[in-house]
Tab-separated table of C-alpha atoms in Angstrom:
chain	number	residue	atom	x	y	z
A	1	UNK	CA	9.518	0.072	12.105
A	2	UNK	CA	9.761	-1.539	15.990
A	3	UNK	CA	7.086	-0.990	18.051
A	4	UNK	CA	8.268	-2.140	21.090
A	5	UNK	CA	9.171	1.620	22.042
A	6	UNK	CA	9.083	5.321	21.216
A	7	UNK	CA	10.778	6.762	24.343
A	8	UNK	CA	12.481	9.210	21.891
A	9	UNK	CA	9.411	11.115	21.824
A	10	UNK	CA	9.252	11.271	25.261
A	11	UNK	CA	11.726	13.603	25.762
A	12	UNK	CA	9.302	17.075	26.867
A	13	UNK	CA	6.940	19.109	25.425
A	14	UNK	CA	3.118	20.063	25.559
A	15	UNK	CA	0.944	16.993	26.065
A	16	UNK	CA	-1.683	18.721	23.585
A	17	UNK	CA	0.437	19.064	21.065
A	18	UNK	CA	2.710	15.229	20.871
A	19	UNK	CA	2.265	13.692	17.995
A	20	UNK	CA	0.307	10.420	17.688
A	21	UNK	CA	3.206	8.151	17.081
A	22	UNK	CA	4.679	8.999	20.397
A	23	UNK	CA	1.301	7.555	22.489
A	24	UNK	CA	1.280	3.898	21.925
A	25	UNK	CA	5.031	2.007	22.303
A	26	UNK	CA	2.408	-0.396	23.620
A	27	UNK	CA	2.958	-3.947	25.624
A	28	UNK	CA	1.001	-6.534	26.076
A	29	UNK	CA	2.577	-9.141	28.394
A	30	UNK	CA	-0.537	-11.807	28.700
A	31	UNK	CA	-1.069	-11.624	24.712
A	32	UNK	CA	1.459	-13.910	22.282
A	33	UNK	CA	3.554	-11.854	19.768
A	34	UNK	CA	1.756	-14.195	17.193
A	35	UNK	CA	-1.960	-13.978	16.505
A	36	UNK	CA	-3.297	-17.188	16.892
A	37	UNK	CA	-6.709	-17.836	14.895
A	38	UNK	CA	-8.993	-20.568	13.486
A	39	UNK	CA	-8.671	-20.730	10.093
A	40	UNK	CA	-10.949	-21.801	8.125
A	41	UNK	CA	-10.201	-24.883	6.316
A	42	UNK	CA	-12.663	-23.610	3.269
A	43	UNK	CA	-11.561	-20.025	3.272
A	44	UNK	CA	-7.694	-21.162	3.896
A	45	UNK	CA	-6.858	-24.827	2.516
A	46	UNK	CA	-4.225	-26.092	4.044
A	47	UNK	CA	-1.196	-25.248	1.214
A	48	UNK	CA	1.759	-27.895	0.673
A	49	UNK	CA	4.438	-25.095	0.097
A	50	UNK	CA	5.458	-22.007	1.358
A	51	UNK	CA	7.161	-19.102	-0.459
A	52	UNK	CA	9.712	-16.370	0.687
A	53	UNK	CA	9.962	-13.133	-1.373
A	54	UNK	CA	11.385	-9.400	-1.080
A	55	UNK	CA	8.562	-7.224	0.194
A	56	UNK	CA	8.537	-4.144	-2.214
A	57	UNK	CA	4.954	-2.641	-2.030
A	58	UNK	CA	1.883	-3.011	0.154
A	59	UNK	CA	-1.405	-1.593	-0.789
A	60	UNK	CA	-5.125	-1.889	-0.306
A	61	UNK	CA	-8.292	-1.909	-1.869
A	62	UNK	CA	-11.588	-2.496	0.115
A	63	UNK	CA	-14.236	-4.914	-1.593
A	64	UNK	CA	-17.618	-5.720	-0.708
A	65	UNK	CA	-20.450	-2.932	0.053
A	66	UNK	CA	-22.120	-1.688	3.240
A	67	UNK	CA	-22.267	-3.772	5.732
A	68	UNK	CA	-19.661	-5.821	3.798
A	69	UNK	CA	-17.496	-3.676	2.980
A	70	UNK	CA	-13.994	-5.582	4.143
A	71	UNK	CA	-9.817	-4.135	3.275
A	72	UNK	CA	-7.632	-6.234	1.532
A	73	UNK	CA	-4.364	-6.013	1.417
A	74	UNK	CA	-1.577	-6.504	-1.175
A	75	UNK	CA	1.812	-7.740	-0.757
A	76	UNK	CA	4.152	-7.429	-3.537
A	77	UNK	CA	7.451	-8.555	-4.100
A	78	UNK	CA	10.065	-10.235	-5.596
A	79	UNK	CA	11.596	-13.961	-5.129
A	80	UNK	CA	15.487	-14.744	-4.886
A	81	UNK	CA	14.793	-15.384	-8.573
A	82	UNK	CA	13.437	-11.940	-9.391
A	83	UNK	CA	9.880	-13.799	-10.284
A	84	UNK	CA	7.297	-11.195	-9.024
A	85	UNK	CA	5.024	-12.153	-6.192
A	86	UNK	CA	0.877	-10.717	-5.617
A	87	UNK	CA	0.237	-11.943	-1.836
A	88	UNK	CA	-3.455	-11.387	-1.294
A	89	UNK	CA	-3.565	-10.696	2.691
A	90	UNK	CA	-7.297	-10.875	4.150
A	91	UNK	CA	-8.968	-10.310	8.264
A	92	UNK	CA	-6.206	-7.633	8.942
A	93	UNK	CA	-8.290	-4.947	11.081
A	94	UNK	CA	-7.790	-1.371	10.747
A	95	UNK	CA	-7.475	0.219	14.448
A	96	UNK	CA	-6.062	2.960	16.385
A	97	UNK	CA	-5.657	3.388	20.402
A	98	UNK	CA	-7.696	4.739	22.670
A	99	UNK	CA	-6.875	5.648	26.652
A	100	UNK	CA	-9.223	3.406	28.754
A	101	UNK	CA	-9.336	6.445	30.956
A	102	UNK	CA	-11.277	7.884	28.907
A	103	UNK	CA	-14.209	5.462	28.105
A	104	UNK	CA	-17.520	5.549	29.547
A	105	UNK	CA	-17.694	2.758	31.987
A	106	UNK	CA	-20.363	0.936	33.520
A	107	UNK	CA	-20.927	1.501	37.501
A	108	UNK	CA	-19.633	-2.023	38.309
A	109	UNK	CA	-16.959	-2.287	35.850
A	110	UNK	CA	-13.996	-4.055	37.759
A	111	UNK	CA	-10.535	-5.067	36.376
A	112	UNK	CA	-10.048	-6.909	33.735
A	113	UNK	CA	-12.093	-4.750	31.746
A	114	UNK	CA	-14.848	-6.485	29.540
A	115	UNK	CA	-16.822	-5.487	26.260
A	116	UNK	CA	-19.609	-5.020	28.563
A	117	UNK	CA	-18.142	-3.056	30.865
A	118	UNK	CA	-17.626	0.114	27.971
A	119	UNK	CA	-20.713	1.822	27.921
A	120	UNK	CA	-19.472	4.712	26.012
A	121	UNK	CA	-22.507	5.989	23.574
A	122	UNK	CA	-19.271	6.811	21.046
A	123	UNK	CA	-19.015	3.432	19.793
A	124	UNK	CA	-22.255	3.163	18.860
A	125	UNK	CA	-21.797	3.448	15.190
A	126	UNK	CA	-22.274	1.071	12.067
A	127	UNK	CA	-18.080	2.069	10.994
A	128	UNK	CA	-16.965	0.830	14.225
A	129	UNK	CA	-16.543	-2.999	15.136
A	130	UNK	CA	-15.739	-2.999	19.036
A	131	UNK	CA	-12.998	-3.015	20.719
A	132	UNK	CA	-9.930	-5.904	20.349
A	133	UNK	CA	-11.054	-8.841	23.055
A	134	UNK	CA	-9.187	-11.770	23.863
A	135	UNK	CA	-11.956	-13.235	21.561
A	136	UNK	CA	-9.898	-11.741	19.040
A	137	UNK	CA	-7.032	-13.812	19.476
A	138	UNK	CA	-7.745	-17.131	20.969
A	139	UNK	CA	-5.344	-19.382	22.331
A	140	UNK	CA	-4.212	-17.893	25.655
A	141	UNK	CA	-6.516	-19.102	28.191
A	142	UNK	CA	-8.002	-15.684	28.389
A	143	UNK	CA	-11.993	-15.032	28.915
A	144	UNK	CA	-13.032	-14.346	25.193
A	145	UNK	CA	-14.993	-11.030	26.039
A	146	UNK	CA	-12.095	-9.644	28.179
A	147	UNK	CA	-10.629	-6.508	26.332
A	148	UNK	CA	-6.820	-6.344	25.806
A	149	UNK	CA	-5.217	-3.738	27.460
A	150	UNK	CA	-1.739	-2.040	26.208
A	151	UNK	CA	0.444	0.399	28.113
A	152	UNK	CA	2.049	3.263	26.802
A	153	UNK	CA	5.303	5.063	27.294
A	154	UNK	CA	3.709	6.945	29.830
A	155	UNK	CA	1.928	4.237	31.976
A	156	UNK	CA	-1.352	4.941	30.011
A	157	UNK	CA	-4.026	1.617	29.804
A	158	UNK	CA	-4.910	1.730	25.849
A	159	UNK	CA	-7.375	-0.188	23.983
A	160	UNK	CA	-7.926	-1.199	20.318
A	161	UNK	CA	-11.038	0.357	18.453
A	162	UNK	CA	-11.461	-1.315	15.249
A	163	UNK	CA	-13.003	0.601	12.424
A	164	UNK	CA	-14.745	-1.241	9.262
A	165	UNK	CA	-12.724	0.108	6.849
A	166	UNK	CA	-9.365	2.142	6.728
A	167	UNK	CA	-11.101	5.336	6.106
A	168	UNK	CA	-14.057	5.000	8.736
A	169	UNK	CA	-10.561	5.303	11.132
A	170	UNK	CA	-9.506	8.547	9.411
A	171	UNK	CA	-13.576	9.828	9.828
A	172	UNK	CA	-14.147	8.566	13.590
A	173	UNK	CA	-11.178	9.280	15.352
A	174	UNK	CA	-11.829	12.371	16.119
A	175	UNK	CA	-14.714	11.432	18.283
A	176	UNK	CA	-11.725	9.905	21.000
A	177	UNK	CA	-8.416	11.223	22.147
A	178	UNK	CA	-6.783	8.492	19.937
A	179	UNK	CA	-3.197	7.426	19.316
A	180	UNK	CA	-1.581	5.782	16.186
A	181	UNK	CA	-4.648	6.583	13.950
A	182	UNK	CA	-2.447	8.384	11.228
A	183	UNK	CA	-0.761	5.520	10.750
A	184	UNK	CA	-1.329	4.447	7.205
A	185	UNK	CA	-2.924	0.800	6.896
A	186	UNK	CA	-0.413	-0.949	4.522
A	187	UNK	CA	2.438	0.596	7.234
A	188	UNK	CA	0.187	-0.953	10.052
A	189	UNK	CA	1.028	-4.433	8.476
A	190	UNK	CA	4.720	-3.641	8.535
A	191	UNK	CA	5.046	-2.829	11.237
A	192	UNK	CA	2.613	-5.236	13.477
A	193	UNK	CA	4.422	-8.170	11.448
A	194	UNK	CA	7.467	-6.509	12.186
A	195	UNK	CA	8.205	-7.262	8.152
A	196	UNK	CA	11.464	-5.204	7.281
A	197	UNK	CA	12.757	-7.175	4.422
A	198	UNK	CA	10.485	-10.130	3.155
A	199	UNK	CA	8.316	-12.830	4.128
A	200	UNK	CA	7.293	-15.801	3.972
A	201	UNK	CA	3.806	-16.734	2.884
A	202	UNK	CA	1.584	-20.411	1.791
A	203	UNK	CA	1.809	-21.152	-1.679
A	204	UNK	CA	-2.274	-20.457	-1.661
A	205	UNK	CA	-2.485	-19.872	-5.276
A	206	UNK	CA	-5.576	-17.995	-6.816
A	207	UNK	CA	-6.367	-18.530	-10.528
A	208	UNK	CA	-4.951	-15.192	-11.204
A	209	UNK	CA	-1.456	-16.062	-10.095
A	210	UNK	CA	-1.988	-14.208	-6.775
A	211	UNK	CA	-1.405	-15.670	-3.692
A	212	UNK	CA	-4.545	-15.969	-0.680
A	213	UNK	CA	-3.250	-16.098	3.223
A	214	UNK	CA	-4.833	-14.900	6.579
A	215	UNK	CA	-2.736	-12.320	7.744
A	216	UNK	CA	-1.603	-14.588	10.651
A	217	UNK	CA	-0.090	-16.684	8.258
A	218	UNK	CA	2.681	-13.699	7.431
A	219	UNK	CA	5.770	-14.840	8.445
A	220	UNK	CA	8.974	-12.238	8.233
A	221	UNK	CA	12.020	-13.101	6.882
A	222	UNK	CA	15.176	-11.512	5.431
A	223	UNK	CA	14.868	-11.406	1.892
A	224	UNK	CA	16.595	-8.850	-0.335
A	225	UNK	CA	15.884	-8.546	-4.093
A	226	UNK	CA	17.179	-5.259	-5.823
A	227	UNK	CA	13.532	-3.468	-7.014
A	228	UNK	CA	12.780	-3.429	-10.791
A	229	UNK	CA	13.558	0.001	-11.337
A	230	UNK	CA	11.487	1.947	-13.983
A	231	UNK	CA	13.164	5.447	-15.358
A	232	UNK	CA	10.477	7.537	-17.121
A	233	UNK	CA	10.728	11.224	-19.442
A	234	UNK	CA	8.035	12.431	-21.412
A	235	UNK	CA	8.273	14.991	-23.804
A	236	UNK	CA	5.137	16.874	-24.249
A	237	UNK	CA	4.433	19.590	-26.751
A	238	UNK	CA	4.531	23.240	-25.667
A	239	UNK	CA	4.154	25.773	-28.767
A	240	UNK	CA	1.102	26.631	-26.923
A	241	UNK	CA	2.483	27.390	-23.232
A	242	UNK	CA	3.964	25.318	-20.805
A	243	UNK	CA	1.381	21.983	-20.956
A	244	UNK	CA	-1.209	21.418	-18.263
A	245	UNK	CA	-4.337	18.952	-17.292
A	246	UNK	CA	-3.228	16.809	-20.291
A	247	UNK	CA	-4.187	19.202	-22.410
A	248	UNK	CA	-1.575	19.061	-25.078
A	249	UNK	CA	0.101	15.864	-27.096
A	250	UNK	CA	2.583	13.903	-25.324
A	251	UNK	CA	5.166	13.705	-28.764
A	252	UNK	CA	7.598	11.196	-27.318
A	253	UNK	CA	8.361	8.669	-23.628
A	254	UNK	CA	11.570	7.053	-22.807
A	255	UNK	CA	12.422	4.994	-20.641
A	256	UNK	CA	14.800	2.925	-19.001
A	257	UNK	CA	14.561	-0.989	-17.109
A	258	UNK	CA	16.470	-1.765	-14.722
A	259	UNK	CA	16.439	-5.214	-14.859
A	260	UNK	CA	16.716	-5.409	-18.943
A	261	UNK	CA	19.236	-2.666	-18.987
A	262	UNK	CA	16.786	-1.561	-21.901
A	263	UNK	CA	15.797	1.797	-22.878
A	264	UNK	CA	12.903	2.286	-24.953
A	265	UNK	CA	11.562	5.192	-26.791
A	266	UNK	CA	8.070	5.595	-27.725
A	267	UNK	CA	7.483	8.144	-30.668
A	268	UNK	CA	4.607	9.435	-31.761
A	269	UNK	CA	4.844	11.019	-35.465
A	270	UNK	CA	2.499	13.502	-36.697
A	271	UNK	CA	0.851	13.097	-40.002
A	272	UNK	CA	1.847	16.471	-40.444
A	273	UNK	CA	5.388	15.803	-39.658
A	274	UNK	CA	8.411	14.085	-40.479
A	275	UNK	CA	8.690	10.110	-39.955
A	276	UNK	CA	10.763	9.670	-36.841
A	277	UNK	CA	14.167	7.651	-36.605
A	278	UNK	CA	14.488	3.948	-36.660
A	279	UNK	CA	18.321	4.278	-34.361
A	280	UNK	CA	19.830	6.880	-32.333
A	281	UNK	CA	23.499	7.388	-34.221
A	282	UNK	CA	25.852	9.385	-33.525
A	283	UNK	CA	25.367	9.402	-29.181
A	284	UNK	CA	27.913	8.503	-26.396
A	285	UNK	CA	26.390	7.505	-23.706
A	286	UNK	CA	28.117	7.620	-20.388
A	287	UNK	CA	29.808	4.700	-19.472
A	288	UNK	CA	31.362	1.433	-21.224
A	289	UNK	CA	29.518	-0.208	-24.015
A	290	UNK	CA	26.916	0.696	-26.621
A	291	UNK	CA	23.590	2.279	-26.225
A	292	UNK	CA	20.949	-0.019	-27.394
A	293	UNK	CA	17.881	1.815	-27.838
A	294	UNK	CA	14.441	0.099	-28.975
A	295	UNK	CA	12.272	2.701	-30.736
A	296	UNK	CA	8.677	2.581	-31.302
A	297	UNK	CA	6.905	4.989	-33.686
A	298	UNK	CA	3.300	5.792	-33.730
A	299	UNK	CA	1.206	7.519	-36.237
A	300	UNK	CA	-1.463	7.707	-33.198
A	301	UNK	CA	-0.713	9.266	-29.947
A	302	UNK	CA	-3.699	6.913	-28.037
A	303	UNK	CA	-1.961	4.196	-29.812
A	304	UNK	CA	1.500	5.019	-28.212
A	305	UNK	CA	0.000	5.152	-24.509
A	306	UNK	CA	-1.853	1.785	-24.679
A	307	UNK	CA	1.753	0.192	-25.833
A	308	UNK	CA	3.562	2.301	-23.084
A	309	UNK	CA	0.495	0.704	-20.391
A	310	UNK	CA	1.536	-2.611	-21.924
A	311	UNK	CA	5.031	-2.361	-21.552
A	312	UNK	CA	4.444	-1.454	-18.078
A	313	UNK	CA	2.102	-4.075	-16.821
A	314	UNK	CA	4.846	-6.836	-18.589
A	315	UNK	CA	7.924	-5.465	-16.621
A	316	UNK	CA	5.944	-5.031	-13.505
A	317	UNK	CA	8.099	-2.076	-12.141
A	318	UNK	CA	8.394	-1.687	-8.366
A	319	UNK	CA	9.872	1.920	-8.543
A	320	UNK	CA	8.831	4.333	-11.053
A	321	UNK	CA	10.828	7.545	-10.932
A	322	UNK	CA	12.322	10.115	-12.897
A	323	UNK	CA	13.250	13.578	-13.204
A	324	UNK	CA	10.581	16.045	-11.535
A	325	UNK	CA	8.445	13.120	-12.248
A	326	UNK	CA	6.313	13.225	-9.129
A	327	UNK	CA	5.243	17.124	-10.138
A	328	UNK	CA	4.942	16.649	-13.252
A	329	UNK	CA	5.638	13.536	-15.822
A	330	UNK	CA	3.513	11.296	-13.697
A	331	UNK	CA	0.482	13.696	-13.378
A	332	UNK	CA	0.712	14.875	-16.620
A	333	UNK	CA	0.752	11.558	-17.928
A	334	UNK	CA	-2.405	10.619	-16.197
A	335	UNK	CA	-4.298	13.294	-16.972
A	336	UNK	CA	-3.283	12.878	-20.660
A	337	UNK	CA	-4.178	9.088	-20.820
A	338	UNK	CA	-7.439	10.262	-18.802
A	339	UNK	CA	-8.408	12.525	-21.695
A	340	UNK	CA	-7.987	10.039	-24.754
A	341	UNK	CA	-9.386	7.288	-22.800
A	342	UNK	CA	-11.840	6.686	-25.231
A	343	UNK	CA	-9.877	6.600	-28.179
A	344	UNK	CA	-8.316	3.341	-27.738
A	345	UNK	CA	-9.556	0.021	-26.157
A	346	UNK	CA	-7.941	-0.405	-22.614
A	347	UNK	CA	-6.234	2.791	-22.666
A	348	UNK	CA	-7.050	3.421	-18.919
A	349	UNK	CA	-4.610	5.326	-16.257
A	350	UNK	CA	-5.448	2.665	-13.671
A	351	UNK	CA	-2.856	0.302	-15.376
A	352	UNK	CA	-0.464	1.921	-13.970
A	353	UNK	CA	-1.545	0.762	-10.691
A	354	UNK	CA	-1.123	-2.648	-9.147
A	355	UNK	CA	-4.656	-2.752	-7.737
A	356	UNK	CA	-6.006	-0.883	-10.581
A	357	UNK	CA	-6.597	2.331	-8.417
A	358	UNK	CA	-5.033	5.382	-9.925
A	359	UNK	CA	-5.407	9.159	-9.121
A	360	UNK	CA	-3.503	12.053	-8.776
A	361	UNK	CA	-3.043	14.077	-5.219
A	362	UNK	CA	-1.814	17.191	-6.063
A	363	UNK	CA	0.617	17.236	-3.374
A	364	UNK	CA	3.557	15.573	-5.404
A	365	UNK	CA	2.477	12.080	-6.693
């Protein structure tokens, strides 16, 4: 995840053509690997303990509305101690390069380059928030409105654009010849914290558990925790054709916890069946030692999936995998919870999210 350099890249090739991750191995000599910012004692109290954890997910959501709209990101993780850890990260900008070279410049715009100096009509709009200025990140002695200038691999000046929101940089970049813009935002964090293990964060606790920091306050760390693995097979019926869109009953889920060493089997039994069994006899598994199975039958198939949601919100899973389960158990799933929603209170398919944001791509996840 270094960002120091991509000379690999520059090894030939058409210019048109590179890909963006090869533009900005950018330097900045006159600005401090560490952002320093004023933070606000209200917004961020001063906390009396800090807290190191295994970094195993980062996501975002964006909150607010219009003008207000703002990203958030989310840190989560493991302690030493396997507790899990919600890190609540706020102010981190979404951004992507542009070559100076190729803003519109006022007539006498000398070096260094200010925020006045860019004329360029492109900027002019309500998703994009200027460019980076030393304003930005105080503490070097630098004039506030003077922009920050990087330098790629090939010599090239580059400056920050900031866009409101994550996707405003996915819908304006095409408006500049821009670098680094298909980098995805919770990546952007890794690697501009240069996090490749864990980190270490203020005890800043919210009254959901979760923890609030600035995302200067981001220290990294090396922290390894093994993940809390979650192994996942559905059975689903399929008298009627092989099952799609959730269209058919889901007649059984198993799964396995890595940290428990637990399997459980959810079961659901049709009236118009036979009652399920209470122990699987008569199986070897592989390996030393018994097979100790919890099973869980369920006259109601809604039923079932809210318990399975519960299970999974308890064990808070940082890996959920199984076989083919990216193309189909994890889709399929969805889609099924997504149709009996309304047959049982909470049975929702964003509970199987960490930020409570689920959907399903159709390109394998």
């Amino acid at each position: 995840m270094e960002q120091g350099t991509l000379a690999k890249f520059d090894e030939g090739g058409d210019d048109a053509d590179r890909p963006a991750e090869e533009a900005a191995a950018v330097a900045s000599p006159d600005v401090d690997d560490v952002d320093l910012v004023d933070l606000s004692e209200e917004r961020f109290p001063e906390a009396d303990e800090h807290i190191e954890f295994s970094v195993k997910q980062v996501d975002y959501t964006v909150e607010g509305s219009g003008d207000d709209e703002h990203p958030v990101l989310h840190v989560f993780g493991r302690t030493t101690d396997r507790e899990p850890v919600h890190a609540r990260v706020y102010d981190f900008r979404p951004y992507f390069y542009t070559p100076v070279s190729g803003l519109d410049l006022a007539v006498d715009a000398d070096s260094p380059l200010t925020a006045a100096d860019v004329v360029d009509s492109r900027l002019d709009h309500d998703r994009l928030t200027g460019l980076e200025t030393h304003g930005d990140r105080p503490g070097n002695g630098r004039d506030s409105s003077e922009l920050v200038v990087y330098e790629s691999i090939r010599g090239e000046e580059l400056v920050k654009v900031f866009g409101q929101t994550p996707r405003d940089v996915g819908e304006l970049r095409d408006r500049f010849d821009h670098y680094e813009a298909d980098i995805l935002f919770p990546n952007r964090l890794l690697i501009d914290k240069d996090i490749r293990s864990g980190v270490r964060v203020p005890a800043r606790e919210l009254d959901d558990g979760s923890l609030k920091l600035h995302h200067a306050e981001l220290e990294p760390v090396e922290c390894a925790v093994d993940p809390r693995v979650h192994t996942l097979d559905i059975e689903v019926d399929d008298r009627q054709g092989f099952p799609e869109d959730g269209e058919q009953t889901i007649v059984c889920l198993t799964s396995h916890d890595s940290y428990r060493d637990e399997y459980v089997v959810w079961l659901y039994e049709s009236p118009e069946g036979v009652p399920g069994p209470e122990a699987v006899d008569d199986y070897e598994p592989i390996g030393d030692g018994d097979l100790d199975v919890n099973i869980r039958g369920f006259n109601d198939e809604a039923a079932m999936l809210a318990d399975y949601l519960e299970y999974v919100e308890k064990t808070d899973p940082s890996i959920m995998t199984g076989w083919n389960f990216d193309d189909f158990d994890a889709p399929y799933l969805i889609d099924r919870i997504d149709r009996l929603s309304g047959r049982h209170d909470r049975l929702e398919s964003d509970r199987l999210s960490r930020v409570n944001e689920v959907w399903d791509s159709g390109w394998g996840g």
